[in-house]
Amino acid sequence: MPEKKQFRAIKGTRDILPPDSSLWNWFEQTAREVFESYNFRDIRPPIFEETELFARSIGVETDVVGKEMYSFVASDLDQLVAWRGYISNIREIRVPDALDVFQSALSYLAVQVLQGVRAGYLPDDEPNRAIQVKLNSLGAKVSEIYVDWKRSDKFGRKQELDELVSEAATTAASIRVGDEITLRPEATASVCRSYIEHGMHTLPGNVKLYYIGPMFRRERPQKGRYRQFYQIGAEVLGQSDAPAIDAEVLEMLLVFFRRVGLTRTTLYVNSIGDKECRPQYVELLREELRKVKDELGADSQRRIETNPLRVLDSKLPQEQAIIEKLPRISDHLCDACREHFATLKYELKLRNISYEENWRLVRGLDYYTRTTFEVTAEGLGSQNAVCGGGRYDGLVELLGGPPTKGIGFAIGSDRAILSIQEGGEARALPGLSVYVAWMGAASYPAAVAIARKLREAGLSVELPPEEMKFKKSLGLADKLGARYALILGEDEVASNKFTLKRLADAEQNKLSEYELLEYLESERRG
Ligand code: HAM
């Protein structure tokens, strides 16, 4: 018999198991309580969205969009996308057999378009009909060249073939496969999309939303870095960009961290300017970086042209001294941004929030303006950012909505919980309260009934489904970590009383149902 394949969680994903899952639930529940006390409300956007939404919001030059997104098309178009990719990437053909394959690819693609239209995945419109005709006619011409080439054993129609190849590439690339979708790498873009779609700008006051859920990035897995990870995020959208909003959001974040015992943290803040002052600064930075280009690593060299701000994020040791000498954004903010940043710092002081300014905090996503911040925590190694966020005034507009200001953050739950656990501050969560140790068929109905009543009273109860020997039953109660064993045998049924045994010290009491419920409930309330 061949050995059966053992399935394992996919690289970069993991199971969150009990008892850790209880800690996770408590962590998330505490966030809900704290955020709702600041009048934030839950939003649950979908886990996948149009790829274009993330590309436009986060920026095509970012690592997240450029390398890390899980994107796909409706599975029925997989074949079409594969052939489209193949044909649109061919630059030239110089071997007769390759020409044969090319001709087949053209006709496969024409068939895929036809089938896509018939199945309703592609619009039944003039451009798609024209594409099919074009692919078929290109195929016929390629076939003719192939026959000629084979027959004469001489290749004299290079230029004609090059033109056909290039025309085929353009035709293939022009096939629109409808929505390409992506598993969300973050949720700010989704929240903005939702804000626009549901006309939330007409709601009174600022719109304050929070979300809890999984995000997906194809990053290299390591401690604190996963491909499916979890965020708790909050966003404020509306007409005001008052620095008091930024400060209140930070206050809420730190109140939450304190509540869950995540105290060994540092808050870093910065302002990266707005569309008035940042472009000039970026240009200045680019000029300075060009002067030292040869001393920089390959990533930073590329970023000089694509996104020079990201060079400031570099952790490469040999770049640190160079970066320290670069011009700083704080010296190049326009008056409005300087004023905004100064007021933010005043507002933080007012709330007794300690922070460090970090002029290199530019963040990895393109939508930020003005305030950016990050919180790091101890015990996490290199992946020590437990929260990141900032202002994104203008993002809603970029996505086709009305002029809107925005600010928010996302906490990386995996890392935050890891830091709490490593700090030894994770509080013990209530586990199993009562194990019902019943013996004898006569006591079983009473055991079923009392288990239900205790559960209704909010206690966690384990009722063994089959009769067990007394000693074995109590042994299991112990192993399961139950606080109490509720003993129910012939004596108890006859006397209409329960024996409650506290497993920590073996103290035992005989109680009526009423007394039992009273006692356990008052214990649960603490
Ligand atoms: P972000 O900095 O990309 O910001 O992610 C926020 C947090 O998510 C990080 O600080 C980190 O704790 C966690 N995180 C990110 N990637 C991973 C990963 N691969 N594994 C584990 N944890 C990870 C955003 O996502 C923005 N949407 C935040 C925001 C909200 N800005 C404004 N509003």
Tab-separated table of N, CA and C in Angstrom, residues 438-509:
chain	number	residue	atom	x	y	z
A	438	TRP	N	-19.833	11.441	36.646
A	438	TRP	CA	-21.040	10.652	36.964
A	438	TRP	C	-20.721	9.165	36.909
A	439	MET	N	-21.423	8.423	37.740
A	439	MET	CA	-21.228	6.965	37.784
A	439	MET	C	-22.563	6.282	37.965
A	440	GLY	N	-22.810	5.248	37.195
A	440	GLY	CA	-24.053	4.485	37.308
A	440	GLY	C	-25.115	5.070	36.396
A	441	ALA	N	-25.814	4.176	35.669
A	441	ALA	CA	-26.822	4.624	34.705
A	441	ALA	C	-27.874	5.499	35.375
A	442	ALA	N	-28.158	5.249	36.670
A	442	ALA	CA	-29.220	5.991	37.358
A	442	ALA	C	-28.872	7.466	37.505
A	443	SER	N	-27.552	7.793	37.576
A	443	SER	CA	-27.180	9.203	37.782
A	443	SER	C	-27.021	9.959	36.448
A	444	TYR	N	-27.023	9.233	35.331
A	444	TYR	CA	-26.763	9.886	34.040
A	444	TYR	C	-27.772	10.997	33.701
A	445	PRO	N	-29.116	10.750	33.828
A	445	PRO	CA	-30.059	11.836	33.506
A	445	PRO	C	-29.802	13.094	34.337
A	446	ALA	N	-29.502	12.913	35.624
A	446	ALA	CA	-29.239	14.086	36.480
A	446	ALA	C	-27.958	14.793	36.022
A	447	ALA	N	-26.971	14.014	35.560
A	447	ALA	CA	-25.703	14.601	35.080
A	447	ALA	C	-25.941	15.449	33.836
A	448	VAL	N	-26.745	14.924	32.906
A	448	VAL	CA	-27.056	15.680	31.678
A	448	VAL	C	-27.751	16.989	32.043
A	449	ALA	N	-28.718	16.888	32.972
A	449	ALA	CA	-29.500	18.077	33.323
A	449	ALA	C	-28.637	19.139	34.012
A	450	ILE	N	-27.786	18.707	34.962
A	450	ILE	CA	-26.999	19.717	35.698
A	450	ILE	C	-25.921	20.328	34.785
A	451	ALA	N	-25.366	19.521	33.860
A	451	ALA	CA	-24.356	20.069	32.935
A	451	ALA	C	-24.977	21.208	32.130
A	452	ARG	N	-26.181	20.987	31.663
A	452	ARG	CA	-26.845	22.022	30.873
A	452	ARG	C	-27.091	23.280	31.692
A	453	LYS	N	-27.554	23.087	32.942
A	453	LYS	CA	-27.840	24.261	33.786
A	453	LYS	C	-26.568	25.059	34.074
A	454	LEU	N	-25.492	24.359	34.372
A	454	LEU	CA	-24.227	25.064	34.665
A	454	LEU	C	-23.731	25.811	33.426
A	455	ARG	N	-23.875	25.187	32.258
A	455	ARG	CA	-23.451	25.851	31.021
A	455	ARG	C	-24.295	27.091	30.774
A	456	GLU	N	-25.583	26.970	31.042
A	456	GLU	CA	-26.452	28.152	30.854
A	456	GLU	C	-26.047	29.270	31.799
A	457	ALA	N	-25.498	28.898	32.949
A	457	ALA	CA	-25.049	29.917	33.909
A	457	ALA	C	-23.683	30.484	33.508
A	458	GLY	N	-23.164	30.068	32.367
A	458	GLY	CA	-21.936	30.676	31.837
A	458	GLY	C	-20.664	29.940	32.216
A	459	LEU	N	-20.797	28.735	32.778
A	459	LEU	CA	-19.588	27.994	33.171
A	459	LEU	C	-19.166	27.047	32.058
A	460	SER	N	-17.864	26.745	32.035
A	460	SER	CA	-17.368	25.779	31.068
A	460	SER	C	-17.405	24.402	31.725
A	461	VAL	N	-18.133	23.474	31.088
A	461	VAL	CA	-18.415	22.183	31.733
A	461	VAL	C	-18.061	21.035	30.795
A	462	GLU	N	-17.424	20.013	31.331
A	462	GLU	CA	-17.146	18.806	30.554
A	462	GLU	C	-17.972	17.656	31.118
A	463	LEU	N	-18.773	17.045	30.214
A	463	LEU	CA	-19.615	15.909	30.621
A	463	LEU	C	-19.123	14.677	29.865
A	464	PRO	N	-18.513	13.701	30.567
A	464	PRO	CA	-18.004	12.535	29.832
A	464	PRO	C	-19.154	11.790	29.141
A	465	PRO	N	-18.981	11.442	27.875
A	465	PRO	CA	-20.084	10.828	27.131
A	465	PRO	C	-20.323	9.370	27.513
A	466	GLU	N	-19.339	8.745	28.148
A	466	GLU	CA	-19.516	7.351	28.544
A	466	GLU	C	-19.126	7.205	30.013
A	467	GLU	N	-19.720	6.169	30.624
A	467	GLU	CA	-19.418	5.951	32.031
A	467	GLU	C	-17.953	5.534	32.191
A	468	MET	N	-17.344	6.025	33.281
A	468	MET	CA	-15.946	5.668	33.546
A	468	MET	C	-15.815	5.244	34.991
A	469	LYS	N	-14.752	4.508	35.259
A	469	LYS	CA	-14.468	4.166	36.660
A	469	LYS	C	-14.164	5.474	37.390
A	470	PHE	N	-14.548	5.531	38.682
A	470	PHE	CA	-14.422	6.758	39.456
A	470	PHE	C	-13.009	7.355	39.415
A	471	LYS	N	-12.026	6.480	39.646
A	471	LYS	CA	-10.635	6.949	39.725
A	471	LYS	C	-10.167	7.518	38.378
A	472	LYS	N	-10.541	6.816	37.323
A	472	LYS	CA	-10.142	7.235	35.982
A	472	LYS	C	-10.793	8.582	35.638
A	473	SER	N	-12.058	8.692	36.049
A	473	SER	CA	-12.807	9.904	35.758
A	473	SER	C	-12.160	11.117	36.441
A	474	LEU	N	-11.826	10.960	37.720
A	474	LEU	CA	-11.202	12.082	38.436
A	474	LEU	C	-9.803	12.385	37.878
A	475	GLY	N	-9.125	11.320	37.455
A	475	GLY	CA	-7.799	11.511	36.851
A	475	GLY	C	-7.898	12.363	35.595
A	476	LEU	N	-8.921	12.096	34.795
A	476	LEU	CA	-9.104	12.866	33.556
A	476	LEU	C	-9.460	14.317	33.880
A	477	ALA	N	-10.321	14.505	34.911
A	477	ALA	CA	-10.701	15.865	35.326
A	477	ALA	C	-9.439	16.671	35.645
A	478	ASP	N	-8.514	16.030	36.318
A	478	ASP	CA	-7.254	16.663	36.695
A	478	ASP	C	-6.433	17.024	35.459
A	479	LYS	N	-6.314	16.043	34.563
A	479	LYS	CA	-5.509	16.259	33.352
A	479	LYS	C	-6.097	17.361	32.478
A	480	LEU	N	-7.426	17.468	32.476
A	480	LEU	CA	-8.064	18.503	31.654
A	480	LEU	C	-7.954	19.887	32.296
A	481	GLY	N	-7.454	19.933	33.506
A	481	GLY	CA	-7.258	21.219	34.175
A	481	GLY	C	-8.540	21.775	34.773
A	482	ALA	N	-9.528	20.906	35.050
A	482	ALA	CA	-10.790	21.396	35.622
A	482	ALA	C	-10.531	21.941	37.029
A	483	ARG	N	-11.306	22.998	37.390
A	483	ARG	CA	-11.164	23.508	38.767
A	483	ARG	C	-11.925	22.617	39.742
A	484	TYR	N	-13.083	22.120	39.296
A	484	TYR	CA	-13.921	21.299	40.180
A	484	TYR	C	-14.312	19.998	39.508
A	485	ALA	N	-14.501	18.968	40.328
A	485	ALA	CA	-15.171	17.765	39.858
A	485	ALA	C	-16.514	17.725	40.575
A	486	LEU	N	-17.566	17.555	39.800
A	486	LEU	CA	-18.894	17.442	40.386
A	486	LEU	C	-19.226	15.960	40.413
A	487	ILE	N	-19.245	15.391	41.623
A	487	ILE	CA	-19.394	13.942	41.727
A	487	ILE	C	-20.869	13.580	41.861
A	488	LEU	N	-21.266	12.628	41.026
A	488	LEU	CA	-22.672	12.280	40.950
A	488	LEU	C	-22.792	10.758	40.828
A	489	GLY	N	-23.061	10.107	41.983
A	489	GLY	CA	-23.217	8.650	41.989
A	489	GLY	C	-24.533	8.280	42.660
A	490	GLU	N	-24.647	7.030	43.063
A	490	GLU	CA	-25.911	6.564	43.656
A	490	GLU	C	-26.288	7.360	44.895
A	491	ASP	N	-25.291	7.614	45.785
A	491	ASP	CA	-25.546	8.359	47.028
A	491	ASP	C	-26.148	9.720	46.737
A	492	GLU	N	-25.496	10.397	45.780
A	492	GLU	CA	-25.921	11.761	45.464
A	492	GLU	C	-27.350	11.767	44.914
A	493	VAL	N	-27.642	10.809	44.025
A	493	VAL	CA	-28.994	10.757	43.459
A	493	VAL	C	-30.003	10.503	44.577
A	494	ALA	N	-29.667	9.559	45.482
A	494	ALA	CA	-30.589	9.225	46.571
A	494	ALA	C	-30.812	10.426	47.490
A	495	SER	N	-29.738	11.182	47.795
A	495	SER	CA	-29.866	12.300	48.748
A	495	SER	C	-30.236	13.616	48.060
A	496	ASN	N	-30.286	13.581	46.707
A	496	ASN	CA	-30.609	14.806	45.963
A	496	ASN	C	-29.593	15.926	46.215
A	497	LYS	N	-28.362	15.528	46.447
A	497	LYS	CA	-27.285	16.513	46.654
A	497	LYS	C	-26.109	16.162	45.745
A	498	PHE	N	-25.306	17.160	45.460
A	498	PHE	CA	-24.116	16.935	44.636
A	498	PHE	C	-22.877	17.032	45.507
A	499	THR	N	-21.853	16.276	45.165
A	499	THR	CA	-20.583	16.468	45.862
A	499	THR	C	-19.676	17.303	44.962
A	500	LEU	N	-19.250	18.458	45.473
A	500	LEU	CA	-18.361	19.327	44.673
A	500	LEU	C	-16.959	19.248	45.261
A	501	LYS	N	-16.005	18.817	44.419
A	501	LYS	CA	-14.638	18.661	44.925
A	501	LYS	C	-13.736	19.672	44.220
A	502	ARG	N	-13.057	20.515	45.021
A	502	ARG	CA	-12.097	21.458	44.425
A	502	ARG	C	-10.802	20.692	44.203
A	503	LEU	N	-10.389	20.630	42.953
A	503	LEU	CA	-9.283	19.722	42.638
A	503	LEU	C	-7.927	20.213	43.147
A	504	ALA	N	-7.789	21.528	43.335
A	504	ALA	CA	-6.498	22.049	43.786
A	504	ALA	C	-6.158	21.553	45.190
A	505	ASP	N	-7.165	21.514	46.101
A	505	ASP	CA	-6.858	21.143	47.485
A	505	ASP	C	-7.735	19.996	48.006
A	506	ALA	N	-8.526	19.396	47.100
A	506	ALA	CA	-9.374	18.238	47.432
A	506	ALA	C	-10.471	18.561	48.440
A	507	GLU	N	-10.725	19.853	48.661
A	507	GLU	CA	-11.818	20.190	49.577
A	507	GLU	C	-13.149	19.772	48.945
A	508	GLN	N	-14.017	19.194	49.775
A	508	GLN	CA	-15.233	18.582	49.246
A	508	GLN	C	-16.457	19.062	50.017
A	509	ASN	N	-17.566	19.347	49.306
A	509	ASN	CA	-18.791	19.792	49.975
A	509	ASN	C	-20.002	19.140	49.337
